[in-house]
GROMACS .gro file of N, CA and C in nm:
model
  549
    1MET      N    1  -6.326   7.433 -12.425
    1MET     CA    2  -6.283   7.535 -12.333
    1MET      C    3  -6.171   7.480 -12.246
    2THR      N    4  -6.068   7.558 -12.228
    2THR     CA    5  -5.956   7.519 -12.144
    2THR      C    6  -5.956   7.604 -12.019
    3ILE      N    7  -5.941   7.539 -11.905
    3ILE     CA    8  -5.931   7.610 -11.779
    3ILE      C    9  -5.787   7.605 -11.734
    4ALA      N   10  -5.728   7.720 -11.708
    4ALA     CA   11  -5.590   7.727 -11.665
    4ALA      C   12  -5.575   7.665 -11.526
    5LEU      N   13  -5.473   7.582 -11.509
    5LEU     CA   14  -5.454   7.516 -11.381
    5LEU      C   15  -5.425   7.615 -11.269
    6HIS      N   16  -5.361   7.726 -11.300
    6HIS     CA   17  -5.337   7.828 -11.197
    6HIS      C   18  -5.470   7.877 -11.142
    7SER      N   19  -5.561   7.910 -11.231
    7SER     CA   20  -5.693   7.958 -11.189
    7SER      C   21  -5.768   7.851 -11.111
    8LEU      N   22  -5.758   7.729 -11.156
    8LEU     CA   23  -5.829   7.619 -11.091
    8LEU      C   24  -5.772   7.590 -10.952
    9THR      N   25  -5.640   7.584 -10.939
    9THR     CA   26  -5.581   7.554 -10.808
    9THR      C   27  -5.602   7.669 -10.711
   10THR      N   28  -5.565   7.788 -10.753
   10THR     CA   29  -5.578   7.904 -10.664
   10THR      C   30  -5.725   7.931 -10.632
   11GLY      N   31  -5.810   7.919 -10.733
   11GLY     CA   32  -5.952   7.945 -10.715
   11GLY      C   33  -6.024   7.839 -10.634
   12THR      N   34  -5.962   7.725 -10.614
   12THR     CA   35  -6.019   7.620 -10.530
   12THR      C   36  -5.956   7.620 -10.392
   13PHE      N   37  -5.825   7.609 -10.387
   13PHE     CA   38  -5.757   7.596 -10.258
   13PHE      C   39  -5.777   7.718 -10.168
   14VAL      N   40  -5.756   7.837 -10.220
   14VAL     CA   41  -5.758   7.956 -10.135
   14VAL      C   42  -5.895   7.981 -10.071
   15PRO      N   43  -6.005   7.983 -10.146
   15PRO     CA   44  -6.134   8.007 -10.081
   15PRO      C   45  -6.171   7.902  -9.976
   16PHE      N   46  -6.144   7.776 -10.006
   16PHE     CA   47  -6.177   7.672  -9.909
   16PHE      C   48  -6.087   7.677  -9.787
   17LEU      N   49  -5.961   7.715  -9.804
   17LEU     CA   50  -5.873   7.734  -9.688
   17LEU      C   51  -5.924   7.849  -9.602
   18ARG      N   52  -5.970   7.955  -9.666
   18ARG     CA   53  -6.028   8.067  -9.590
   18ARG      C   54  -6.155   8.023  -9.517
   19ASN      N   55  -6.236   7.940  -9.582
   19ASN     CA   56  -6.355   7.888  -9.515
   19ASN      C   57  -6.317   7.806  -9.392
   20LEU      N   58  -6.213   7.722  -9.405
   20LEU     CA   59  -6.168   7.642  -9.291
   20LEU      C   60  -6.121   7.732  -9.178
   21SER      N   61  -6.048   7.836  -9.211
   21SER     CA   62  -6.003   7.931  -9.109
   21SER      C   63  -6.122   7.995  -9.038
   22ALA      N   64  -6.225   8.028  -9.114
   22ALA     CA   65  -6.346   8.088  -9.055
   22ALA      C   66  -6.419   7.988  -8.965
   23LEU      N   67  -6.418   7.860  -9.001
   23LEU     CA   68  -6.478   7.758  -8.915
   23LEU      C   69  -6.404   7.752  -8.782
   24LEU      N   70  -6.272   7.761  -8.787
   24LEU     CA   71  -6.192   7.761  -8.664
   24LEU      C   72  -6.219   7.885  -8.581
   25ASP      N   73  -6.240   7.999  -8.649
   25ASP     CA   74  -6.277   8.122  -8.577
   25ASP      C   75  -6.408   8.102  -8.501
   26LYS      N   76  -6.503   8.035  -8.566
   26LYS     CA   77  -6.632   8.011  -8.499
   26LYS      C   78  -6.615   7.921  -8.378
   27ALA      N   79  -6.530   7.821  -8.390
   27ALA     CA   80  -6.504   7.733  -8.275
   27ALA      C   81  -6.447   7.813  -8.159
   28ALA      N   82  -6.352   7.901  -8.188
   28ALA     CA   83  -6.292   7.983  -8.082
   28ALA      C   84  -6.394   8.080  -8.024
   29ALA      N   85  -6.472   8.145  -8.110
   29ALA     CA   86  -6.571   8.242  -8.064
   29ALA      C   87  -6.679   8.177  -7.977
   30GLN      N   88  -6.704   8.049  -8.001
   30GLN     CA   89  -6.805   7.977  -7.923
   30GLN      C   90  -6.746   7.914  -7.797
   31GLY      N   91  -6.618   7.942  -7.771
   31GLY     CA   92  -6.556   7.896  -7.647
   31GLY      C   93  -6.504   7.754  -7.646
   32HIS      N   94  -6.488   7.693  -7.762
   32HIS     CA   95  -6.436   7.556  -7.767
   32HIS      C   96  -6.286   7.557  -7.739
   33ASP      N   97  -6.240   7.458  -7.667
   33ASP     CA   98  -6.099   7.442  -7.632
   33ASP      C   99  -6.024   7.386  -7.753
   34GLY      N  100  -5.940   7.470  -7.814
   34GLY     CA  101  -5.868   7.429  -7.934
   34GLY      C  102  -5.774   7.313  -7.913
   35ALA      N  103  -5.709   7.308  -7.797
   35ALA     CA  104  -5.618   7.197  -7.768
   35ALA      C  105  -5.695   7.065  -7.758
   36ALA      N  106  -5.813   7.071  -7.700
   36ALA     CA  107  -5.896   6.950  -7.691
   36ALA      C  108  -5.948   6.911  -7.829
   37LEU      N  109  -5.995   7.009  -7.907
   37LEU     CA  110  -6.044   6.979  -8.042
   37LEU      C  111  -5.935   6.916  -8.128
   38ALA      N  112  -5.811   6.961  -8.110
   38ALA     CA  113  -5.700   6.911  -8.191
   38ALA      C  114  -5.685   6.760  -8.183
   39GLN      N  115  -5.727   6.701  -8.072
   39GLN     CA  116  -5.710   6.557  -8.050
   39GLN      C  117  -5.831   6.473  -8.089
   40ILE      N  118  -5.939   6.537  -8.129
   40ILE     CA  119  -6.064   6.465  -8.158
   40ILE      C  120  -6.055   6.393  -8.292
   41ARG      N  121  -6.107   6.271  -8.292
   41ARG     CA  122  -6.116   6.186  -8.412
   41ARG      C  123  -6.264   6.150  -8.432
   42LEU      N  124  -6.302   6.127  -8.556
   42LEU     CA  125  -6.439   6.079  -8.581
   42LEU      C  126  -6.451   5.930  -8.552
   43ALA      N  127  -6.344   5.858  -8.568
   43ALA     CA  128  -6.342   5.714  -8.543
   43ALA      C  129  -6.202   5.677  -8.494
   44PRO      N  130  -6.189   5.569  -8.421
   44PRO     CA  131  -6.059   5.533  -8.365
   44PRO      C  132  -5.947   5.518  -8.469
   45ASP      N  133  -5.981   5.476  -8.590
   45ASP     CA  134  -5.878   5.456  -8.692
   45ASP      C  135  -5.859   5.577  -8.783
   46MET      N  136  -5.920   5.690  -8.747
   46MET     CA  137  -5.904   5.812  -8.826
   46MET      C  138  -5.809   5.907  -8.754
   47LEU      N  139  -5.749   5.997  -8.831
   47LEU     CA  140  -5.657   6.094  -8.773
   47LEU      C  141  -5.734   6.205  -8.701
   48PRO      N  142  -5.671   6.267  -8.601
   48PRO     CA  143  -5.738   6.374  -8.526
   48PRO      C  144  -5.744   6.504  -8.608
   49LEU      N  145  -5.820   6.599  -8.557
   49LEU     CA  146  -5.836   6.728  -8.624
   49LEU      C  147  -5.701   6.791  -8.657
   50SER      N  148  -5.604   6.782  -8.567
   50SER     CA  149  -5.473   6.843  -8.594
   50SER      C  150  -5.414   6.792  -8.724
   51MET      N  151  -5.425   6.663  -8.750
   51MET     CA  152  -5.371   6.606  -8.873
   51MET      C  153  -5.461   6.632  -8.992
   52GLN      N  154  -5.591   6.639  -8.971
   52GLN     CA  155  -5.682   6.671  -9.082
   52GLN      C  156  -5.650   6.809  -9.138
   53VAL      N  157  -5.633   6.907  -9.048
   53VAL     CA  158  -5.600   7.043  -9.093
   53VAL      C  159  -5.464   7.044  -9.161
   54ARG      N  160  -5.369   6.972  -9.103
   54ARG     CA  161  -5.236   6.966  -9.165
   54ARG      C  162  -5.247   6.910  -9.307
   55PHE      N  163  -5.324   6.802  -9.325
   55PHE     CA  164  -5.333   6.740  -9.456
   55PHE      C  165  -5.411   6.826  -9.556
   56VAL      N  166  -5.509   6.902  -9.510
   56VAL     CA  167  -5.575   6.998  -9.600
   56VAL      C  168  -5.469   7.092  -9.657
   57CYS      N  169  -5.388   7.147  -9.569
   57CYS     CA  170  -5.284   7.240  -9.611
   57CYS      C  171  -5.179   7.171  -9.698
   58ASP      N  172  -5.139   7.051  -9.659
   58ASP     CA  173  -5.038   6.978  -9.737
   58ASP      C  174  -5.087   6.949  -9.878
   59GLN      N  175  -5.213   6.913  -9.894
   59GLN     CA  176  -5.264   6.885 -10.029
   59GLN      C  177  -5.257   7.010 -10.116
   60ALA      N  178  -5.288   7.125 -10.059
   60ALA     CA  179  -5.278   7.250 -10.136
   60ALA      C  180  -5.133   7.282 -10.170
   61ARG      N  181  -5.045   7.276 -10.070
   61ARG     CA  182  -4.904   7.309 -10.092
   61ARG      C  183  -4.838   7.211 -10.188
   62PHE      N  184  -4.851   7.082 -10.159
   62PHE     CA  185  -4.789   6.982 -10.244
   62PHE      C  186  -4.853   6.980 -10.382
   63GLY      N  187  -4.984   7.002 -10.387
   63GLY     CA  188  -5.051   7.005 -10.516
   63GLY      C  189  -4.994   7.112 -10.607
   64VAL      N  190  -4.984   7.233 -10.557
   64VAL     CA  191  -4.929   7.343 -10.637
   64VAL      C  192  -4.784   7.316 -10.671
   65ALA      N  193  -4.705   7.277 -10.572
   65ALA     CA  194  -4.562   7.254 -10.594
   65ALA      C  195  -4.538   7.148 -10.700
   66ARG      N  196  -4.610   7.039 -10.692
   66ARG     CA  197  -4.590   6.932 -10.791
   66ARG      C  198  -4.631   6.978 -10.931
   67LEU      N  199  -4.737   7.055 -10.940
   67LEU     CA  200  -4.780   7.104 -11.071
   67LEU      C  201  -4.678   7.195 -11.135
   68VAL      N  202  -4.610   7.276 -11.056
   68VAL     CA  203  -4.511   7.370 -11.113
   68VAL      C  204  -4.370   7.313 -11.110
   69GLY      N  205  -4.354   7.190 -11.063
   69GLY     CA  206  -4.225   7.123 -11.068
   69GLY      C  207  -4.125   7.168 -10.965
   70GLU      N  208  -4.171   7.197 -10.844
   70GLU     CA  209  -4.079   7.239 -10.738
   70GLU      C  210  -4.114   7.168 -10.607
   71GLU      N  211  -4.025   7.180 -10.512
   71GLU     CA  212  -4.051   7.130 -10.378
   71GLU      C  213  -4.133   7.234 -10.303
   72PRO      N  214  -4.232   7.191 -10.228
   72PRO     CA  215  -4.309   7.290 -10.150
   72PRO      C  216  -4.224   7.345 -10.037
   73PRO      N  217  -4.254   7.465  -9.994
   73PRO     CA  218  -4.177   7.522  -9.882
   73PRO      C  219  -4.201   7.441  -9.755
   74ALA      N  220  -4.099   7.434  -9.674
   74ALA     CA  221  -4.112   7.364  -9.546
   74ALA      C  222  -4.204   7.444  -9.455
   75VAL      N  223  -4.277   7.373  -9.372
   75VAL     CA  224  -4.362   7.438  -9.272
   75VAL      C  225  -4.328   7.380  -9.136
   76ALA      N  226  -4.374   7.446  -9.033
   76ALA     CA  227  -4.347   7.402  -8.897
   76ALA      C  228  -4.396   7.259  -8.876
   77ASP      N  229  -4.330   7.191  -8.787
   77ASP     CA  230  -4.369   7.056  -8.750
   77ASP      C  231  -4.515   7.055  -8.705
   78ALA      N  232  -4.582   6.946  -8.731
   78ALA     CA  233  -4.723   6.935  -8.693
   78ALA      C  234  -4.744   6.953  -8.544
   79ASP      N  235  -4.643   6.924  -8.463
   79ASP     CA  236  -4.657   6.941  -8.318
   79ASP      C  237  -4.682   7.086  -8.281
   80ALA      N  238  -4.641   7.179  -8.368
   80ALA     CA  239  -4.665   7.321  -8.342
   80ALA      C  240  -4.812   7.357  -8.358
   81ASP      N  241  -4.886   7.271  -8.424
   81ASP     CA  242  -5.028   7.295  -8.449
   81ASP      C  243  -5.112   7.226  -8.342
   82ALA      N  244  -5.098   7.271  -8.221
   82ALA     CA  245  -5.166   7.204  -8.110
   82ALA      C  246  -5.295   7.274  -8.070
   83ASP      N  247  -5.329   7.383  -8.139
   83ASP     CA  248  -5.449   7.457  -8.103
   83ASP      C  249  -5.500   7.534  -8.224
   84LEU      N  250  -5.609   7.604  -8.206
   84LEU     CA  251  -5.672   7.675  -8.318
   84LEU      C  252  -5.580   7.781  -8.377
   85ALA      N  253  -5.504   7.852  -8.293
   85ALA     CA  254  -5.412   7.954  -8.344
   85ALA      C  255  -5.304   7.891  -8.432
   86GLY      N  256  -5.254   7.775  -8.392
   86GLY     CA  257  -5.155   7.706  -8.473
   86GLY      C  258  -5.212   7.659  -8.606
   87PHE      N  259  -5.336   7.610  -8.602
   87PHE     CA  260  -5.401   7.569  -8.727
   87PHE      C  261  -5.414   7.689  -8.821
   88LYS      N  262  -5.461   7.800  -8.766
   88LYS     CA  263  -5.483   7.919  -8.849
   88LYS      C  264  -5.353   7.970  -8.908
   89ALA      N  265  -5.244   7.963  -8.831
   89ALA     CA  266  -5.114   8.006  -8.883
   89ALA      C  267  -5.071   7.918  -8.999
   90ARG      N  268  -5.091   7.787  -8.986
   90ARG     CA  269  -5.057   7.695  -9.095
   90ARG      C  270  -5.141   7.727  -9.219
   91ILE      N  271  -5.268   7.751  -9.200
   91ILE     CA  272  -5.356   7.784  -9.312
   91ILE      C  273  -5.309   7.912  -9.380
   92GLU      N  274  -5.275   8.014  -9.304
   92GLU     CA  275  -5.229   8.140  -9.362
   92GLU      C  276  -5.100   8.122  -9.440
   93ARG      N  277  -5.006   8.043  -9.389
   93ARG     CA  278  -4.881   8.016  -9.462
   93ARG      C  279  -4.911   7.942  -9.592
   94THR      N  280  -5.007   7.852  -9.588
   94THR     CA  281  -5.044   7.777  -9.707
   94THR      C  282  -5.106   7.869  -9.812
   95ILE      N  283  -5.197   7.955  -9.769
   95ILE     CA  284  -5.258   8.051  -9.862
   95ILE      C  285  -5.151   8.140  -9.923
   96ALA      N  286  -5.059   8.189  -9.841
   96ALA     CA  287  -4.952   8.276  -9.892
   96ALA      C  288  -4.870   8.205  -9.999
   97TYR      N  289  -4.839   8.079  -9.977
   97TYR     CA  290  -4.762   8.004 -10.077
   97TYR      C  291  -4.843   7.986 -10.205
   98VAL      N  292  -4.965   7.938 -10.195
   98VAL     CA  293  -5.047   7.913 -10.314
   98VAL      C  294  -5.061   8.042 -10.395
   99GLU      N  295  -5.086   8.153 -10.328
   99GLU     CA  296  -5.103   8.280 -10.398
   99GLU      C  297  -4.972   8.334 -10.454
  100SER      N  298  -4.859   8.290 -10.402
  100SER     CA  299  -4.729   8.342 -10.448
  100SER      C  300  -4.683   8.282 -10.579
  101VAL      N  301  -4.743   8.172 -10.621
  101VAL     CA  302  -4.698   8.103 -10.742
  101VAL      C  303  -4.768   8.166 -10.862
  102ALA      N  304  -4.689   8.229 -10.947
  102ALA     CA  305  -4.741   8.303 -11.062
  102ALA      C  306  -4.800   8.208 -11.166
  103ALA      N  307  -4.896   8.259 -11.240
  103ALA     CA  308  -4.966   8.180 -11.342
  103ALA      C  309  -4.871   8.121 -11.446
  104ASP      N  310  -4.769   8.195 -11.485
  104ASP     CA  311  -4.679   8.145 -11.589
  104ASP      C  312  -4.597   8.024 -11.543
  105ARG      N  313  -4.587   8.002 -11.414
  105ARG     CA  314  -4.513   7.887 -11.362
  105ARG      C  315  -4.589   7.756 -11.388
  106TYR      N  316  -4.717   7.765 -11.420
  106TYR     CA  317  -4.799   7.647 -11.448
  106TYR      C  318  -4.789   7.604 -11.594
  107ARG      N  319  -4.716   7.677 -11.674
  107ARG     CA  320  -4.707   7.646 -11.817
  107ARG      C  321  -4.662   7.500 -11.835
  108GLY      N  322  -4.739   7.422 -11.906
  108GLY     CA  323  -4.707   7.282 -11.931
  108GLY      C  324  -4.749   7.186 -11.821
  109ALA      N  325  -4.809   7.239 -11.715
  109ALA     CA  326  -4.843   7.156 -11.600
  109ALA      C  327  -4.947   7.049 -11.632
  110GLU      N  328  -5.035   7.075 -11.727
  110GLU     CA  329  -5.140   6.979 -11.759
  110GLU      C  330  -5.083   6.844 -11.801
  111THR      N  331  -4.971   6.847 -11.873
  111THR     CA  332  -4.913   6.723 -11.926
  111THR      C  333  -4.784   6.683 -11.854
  112ARG      N  334  -4.739   6.762 -11.759
  112ARG     CA  335  -4.618   6.729 -11.683
  112ARG      C  336  -4.639   6.596 -11.610
  113THR      N  337  -4.538   6.511 -11.611
  113THR     CA  338  -4.544   6.386 -11.536
  113THR      C  339  -4.520   6.416 -11.389
  114ILE      N  340  -4.611   6.367 -11.307
  114ILE     CA  341  -4.600   6.383 -11.162
  114ILE      C  342  -4.601   6.244 -11.102
  115ALA      N  343  -4.489   6.206 -11.043
  115ALA     CA  344  -4.476   6.074 -10.983
  115ALA      C  345  -4.417   6.090 -10.843
  116PHE      N  346  -4.466   6.009 -10.751
  116PHE     CA  347  -4.414   6.013 -10.614
  116PHE      C  348  -4.454   5.885 -10.542
  117PRO      N  349  -4.378   5.851 -10.438
  117PRO     CA  350  -4.410   5.729 -10.362
  117PRO      C  351  -4.528   5.752 -10.268
  118LEU      N  352  -4.606   5.647 -10.250
  118LEU     CA  353  -4.713   5.648 -10.150
  118LEU      C  354  -4.673   5.566 -10.028
  119ALA      N  355  -4.593   5.463 -10.052
  119ALA     CA  356  -4.544   5.376  -9.945
  119ALA      C  357  -4.414   5.313  -9.994
  120ALA      N  358  -4.355   5.227  -9.914
  120ALA     CA  359  -4.225   5.169  -9.946
  120ALA      C  360  -4.221   5.107 -10.086
  121ASP      N  361  -4.319   5.027 -10.121
  121ASP     CA  362  -4.320   4.960 -10.251
  121ASP      C  363  -4.436   5.002 -10.339
  122LEU      N  364  -4.482   5.125 -10.321
  122LEU     CA  365  -4.599   5.171 -10.396
  122LEU      C  366  -4.580   5.317 -10.435
  123SER      N  367  -4.598   5.345 -10.563
  123SER     CA  368  -4.589   5.483 -10.609
  123SER      C  369  -4.701   5.509 -10.708
  124VAL      N  370  -4.718   5.635 -10.743
  124VAL     CA  371  -4.818   5.675 -10.841
  124VAL      C  372  -4.752   5.761 -10.947
  125GLU      N  373  -4.811   5.761 -11.066
  125GLU     CA  374  -4.763   5.847 -11.174
  125GLU      C  375  -4.885   5.900 -11.249
  126PHE      N  376  -4.890   6.031 -11.262
  126PHE     CA  377  -5.002   6.100 -11.326
  126PHE      C  378  -4.950   6.203 -11.425
  127THR      N  379  -5.038   6.249 -11.514
  127THR     CA  380  -5.015   6.377 -11.579
  127THR      C  381  -5.060   6.483 -11.478
  128GLY      N  382  -5.024   6.607 -11.500
  128GLY     CA  383  -5.065   6.713 -11.409
  128GLY      C  384  -5.216   6.723 -11.396
  129GLU      N  385  -5.286   6.712 -11.507
  129GLU     CA  386  -5.432   6.718 -11.503
  129GLU      C  387  -5.490   6.603 -11.422
  130GLN      N  388  -5.440   6.481 -11.444
  130GLN     CA  389  -5.487   6.366 -11.368
  130GLN      C  390  -5.457   6.382 -11.219
  131PHE      N  391  -5.337   6.429 -11.189
  131PHE     CA  392  -5.297   6.448 -11.050
  131PHE      C  393  -5.392   6.543 -10.977
  132LEU      N  394  -5.421   6.656 -11.040
  132LEU     CA  395  -5.509   6.753 -10.976
  132LEU      C  396  -5.650   6.697 -10.960
  133ARG      N  397  -5.703   6.638 -11.066
  133ARG     CA  398  -5.840   6.587 -11.065
  133ARG      C  399  -5.858   6.463 -10.977
  134ASP      N  400  -5.763   6.370 -10.984
  134ASP     CA  401  -5.781   6.239 -10.922
  134ASP      C  402  -5.711   6.221 -10.788
  135PHE      N  403  -5.619   6.311 -10.753
  135PHE     CA  404  -5.545   6.294 -10.629
  135PHE      C  405  -5.551   6.418 -10.540
  136ALA      N  406  -5.503   6.530 -10.589
  136ALA     CA  407  -5.492   6.649 -10.504
  136ALA      C  408  -5.629   6.700 -10.459
  137PHE      N  409  -5.720   6.722 -10.552
  137PHE     CA  410  -5.852   6.772 -10.512
  137PHE      C  411  -5.929   6.674 -10.423
  138PRO      N  412  -5.939   6.546 -10.459
  138PRO     CA  413  -6.014   6.455 -10.371
  138PRO      C  414  -5.955   6.447 -10.230
  139ASN      N  415  -5.823   6.443 -10.218
  139ASN     CA  416  -5.762   6.439 -10.085
  139ASN      C  417  -5.784   6.569 -10.009
  140PHE      N  418  -5.773   6.681 -10.078
  140PHE     CA  419  -5.798   6.812 -10.017
  140PHE      C  420  -5.939   6.817  -9.959
  141TYR      N  421  -6.038   6.781 -10.041
  141TYR     CA  422  -6.177   6.785  -9.996
  141TYR      C  423  -6.204   6.683  -9.884
  142PHE      N  424  -6.144   6.566  -9.892
  142PHE     CA  425  -6.164   6.465  -9.789
  142PHE      C  426  -6.123   6.519  -9.652
  143HIS      N  427  -6.003   6.574  -9.644
  143HIS     CA  428  -5.953   6.624  -9.515
  143HIS      C  429  -6.025   6.751  -9.472
  144LEU      N  430  -6.069   6.831  -9.567
  144LEU     CA  431  -6.147   6.951  -9.536
  144LEU      C  432  -6.283   6.913  -9.475
  145VAL      N  433  -6.352   6.822  -9.540
  145VAL     CA  434  -6.484   6.779  -9.491
  145VAL      C  435  -6.469   6.706  -9.357
  146THR      N  436  -6.365   6.628  -9.342
  146THR     CA  437  -6.343   6.560  -9.214
  146THR      C  438  -6.318   6.662  -9.103
  147SER      N  439  -6.243   6.768  -9.133
  147SER     CA  440  -6.222   6.875  -9.034
  147SER      C  441  -6.356   6.939  -8.997
  148TYR      N  442  -6.436   6.971  -9.097
  148TYR     CA  443  -6.569   7.026  -9.074
  148TYR      C  444  -6.652   6.931  -8.986
  149ASP      N  445  -6.650   6.804  -9.021
  149ASP     CA  446  -6.731   6.706  -8.948
  149ASP      C  447  -6.687   6.693  -8.802
  150ILE      N  448  -6.558   6.696  -8.777
  150ILE     CA  449  -6.510   6.690  -8.639
  150ILE      C  450  -6.561   6.810  -8.560
  151LEU      N  451  -6.548   6.929  -8.619
  151LEU     CA  452  -6.595   7.050  -8.550
  151LEU      C  453  -6.745   7.041  -8.523
  152ARG      N  454  -6.819   7.001  -8.624
  152ARG     CA  455  -6.965   6.990  -8.610
  152ARG      C  456  -7.001   6.885  -8.504
  153ASN      N  457  -6.933   6.773  -8.507
  153ASN     CA  458  -6.957   6.664  -8.411
  153ASN      C  459  -6.930   6.708  -8.268
  154GLN      N  460  -6.840   6.803  -8.251
  154GLN     CA  461  -6.803   6.850  -8.117
  154GLN      C  462  -6.886   6.970  -8.072
  155GLY      N  463  -6.990   7.001  -8.146
  155GLY     CA  464  -7.084   7.103  -8.104
  155GLY      C  465  -7.056   7.243  -8.153
  156VAL      N  466  -6.958   7.259  -8.242
  156VAL     CA  467  -6.936   7.391  -8.301
  156VAL      C  468  -7.057   7.421  -8.389
  157GLN      N  469  -7.118   7.535  -8.368
  157GLN     CA  470  -7.239   7.572  -8.442
  157GLN      C  471  -7.200   7.625  -8.580
  158ILE      N  472  -7.189   7.533  -8.673
  158ILE     CA  473  -7.157   7.563  -8.813
  158ILE      C  474  -7.252   7.484  -8.900
  159GLY      N  475  -7.264   7.525  -9.024
  159GLY     CA  476  -7.350   7.455  -9.117
  159GLY      C  477  -7.295   7.461  -9.257
  160LYS      N  478  -7.371   7.410  -9.349
  160LYS     CA  479  -7.327   7.405  -9.488
  160LYS      C  480  -7.297   7.544  -9.542
  161ALA      N  481  -7.372   7.644  -9.499
  161ALA     CA  482  -7.346   7.781  -9.545
  161ALA      C  483  -7.205   7.827  -9.505
  162ASP      N  484  -7.155   7.780  -9.391
  162ASP     CA  485  -7.018   7.813  -9.350
  162ASP      C  486  -6.917   7.742  -9.439
  163TYR      N  487  -6.943   7.617  -9.470
  163TYR     CA  488  -6.855   7.539  -9.557
  163TYR      C  489  -6.850   7.600  -9.697
  164MET      N  490  -6.964   7.649  -9.744
  164MET     CA  491  -6.976   7.704  -9.879
  164MET      C  492  -6.971   7.856  -9.882
  165ALA      N  493  -6.917   7.918  -9.781
  165ALA     CA  494  -6.918   8.065  -9.771
  165ALA      C  495  -6.853   8.134  -9.889
  166HIS      N  496  -6.763   8.066  -9.957
  166HIS     CA  497  -6.691   8.127 -10.069
  166HIS      C  498  -6.781   8.158 -10.189
  167ILE      N  499  -6.903   8.108 -10.193
  167ILE     CA  500  -6.990   8.137 -10.308
  167ILE      C  501  -7.079   8.258 -10.285
  168GLY      N  502  -7.053   8.332 -10.181
  168GLY     CA  503  -7.133   8.450 -10.152
  168GLY      C  504  -7.147   8.544 -10.270
  169TYR      N  505  -7.043   8.555 -10.351
  169TYR     CA  506  -7.045   8.643 -10.468
  169TYR      C  507  -7.153   8.602 -10.569
  170ALA      N  508  -7.195   8.476 -10.567
  170ALA     CA  509  -7.289   8.426 -10.668
  170ALA      C  510  -7.433   8.423 -10.620
  171LEU      N  511  -7.456   8.451 -10.493
  171LEU     CA  512  -7.592   8.443 -10.439
  171LEU      C  513  -7.679   8.557 -10.490
  172ARG      N  514  -7.803   8.524 -10.519
  172ARG     CA  515  -7.902   8.623 -10.563
  172ARG      C  516  -8.025   8.604 -10.476
  173GLY      N  517  -8.094   8.711 -10.443
  173GLY     CA  518  -8.215   8.699 -10.363
  173GLY      C  519  -8.187   8.705 -10.214
  174THR      N  520  -8.284   8.661 -10.136
  174THR     CA  521  -8.276   8.666  -9.991
  174THR      C  522  -8.246   8.527  -9.937
  175PRO      N  523  -8.135   8.511  -9.864
  175PRO     CA  524  -8.106   8.379  -9.809
  175PRO      C  525  -8.207   8.341  -9.701
  176PRO      N  526  -8.230   8.211  -9.682
  176PRO     CA  527  -8.323   8.167  -9.577
  176PRO      C  528  -8.270   8.206  -9.440
  177ALA      N  529  -8.360   8.217  -9.345
  177ALA     CA  530  -8.321   8.250  -9.208
  177ALA      C  531  -8.230   8.142  -9.153
  178GLU      N  532  -8.137   8.182  -9.068
  178GLU     CA  533  -8.044   8.088  -9.007
  178GLU      C  534  -8.121   7.980  -8.932
  179GLY      N  535  -8.079   7.855  -8.951
  179GLY     CA  536  -8.143   7.744  -8.882
  179GLY      C  537  -8.270   7.694  -8.949
  180SER      N  538  -8.303   7.746  -9.068
  180SER     CA  539  -8.429   7.706  -9.130
  180SER      C  540  -8.416   7.590  -9.228
  181GLY      N  541  -8.295   7.543  -9.249
  181GLY     CA  542  -8.278   7.434  -9.345
  181GLY      C  543  -8.187   7.326  -9.292
  182ARG      N  544  -8.181   7.218  -9.365
  182ARG     CA  545  -8.091   7.108  -9.328
  182ARG      C  546  -7.948   7.149  -9.352
  183GLN      N  547  -7.861   7.097  -9.273
  183GLN     CA  548  -7.719   7.124  -9.286
  183GLN      C  549  -7.650   6.997  -9.325
   0.00000   0.00000   0.00000
């Protein structure tokens, strides 16, 4: 069975980006200060929420762009993302870009060579399939989960059901009462 990369990228990035936006909505609805949250880190050597959200979006944008052989569209400087509204705007621009790339643009992406620098004397080279599986998706999920963890650590009342909200279409039966399970 072959899974089209367009379906895989769009079907992964867009729902999880929407989930992240909904997590930010919950933070705002619960009265959390977005500017303060933007600066929170889980550890001193980790990036703050502002950069975690930026990198979630960058992995989706750069992932799609590299697969279809183009430069991703420019987005506002990260300094513009100083609060929840700025984060949400970046997420919406990212979703719009990912959804704008037509399926036929992915033709040949599985075997396309994708190479780019990581640092001054370090680069990587993948096939499109390897890039998506081994680089874009793991980095996307890492920064997404770190964003979730920062929000949760700061008292935003969210749980695994919020992180996994995109699977609502597949649920059968009666979900457990809120707060009745481990998160």
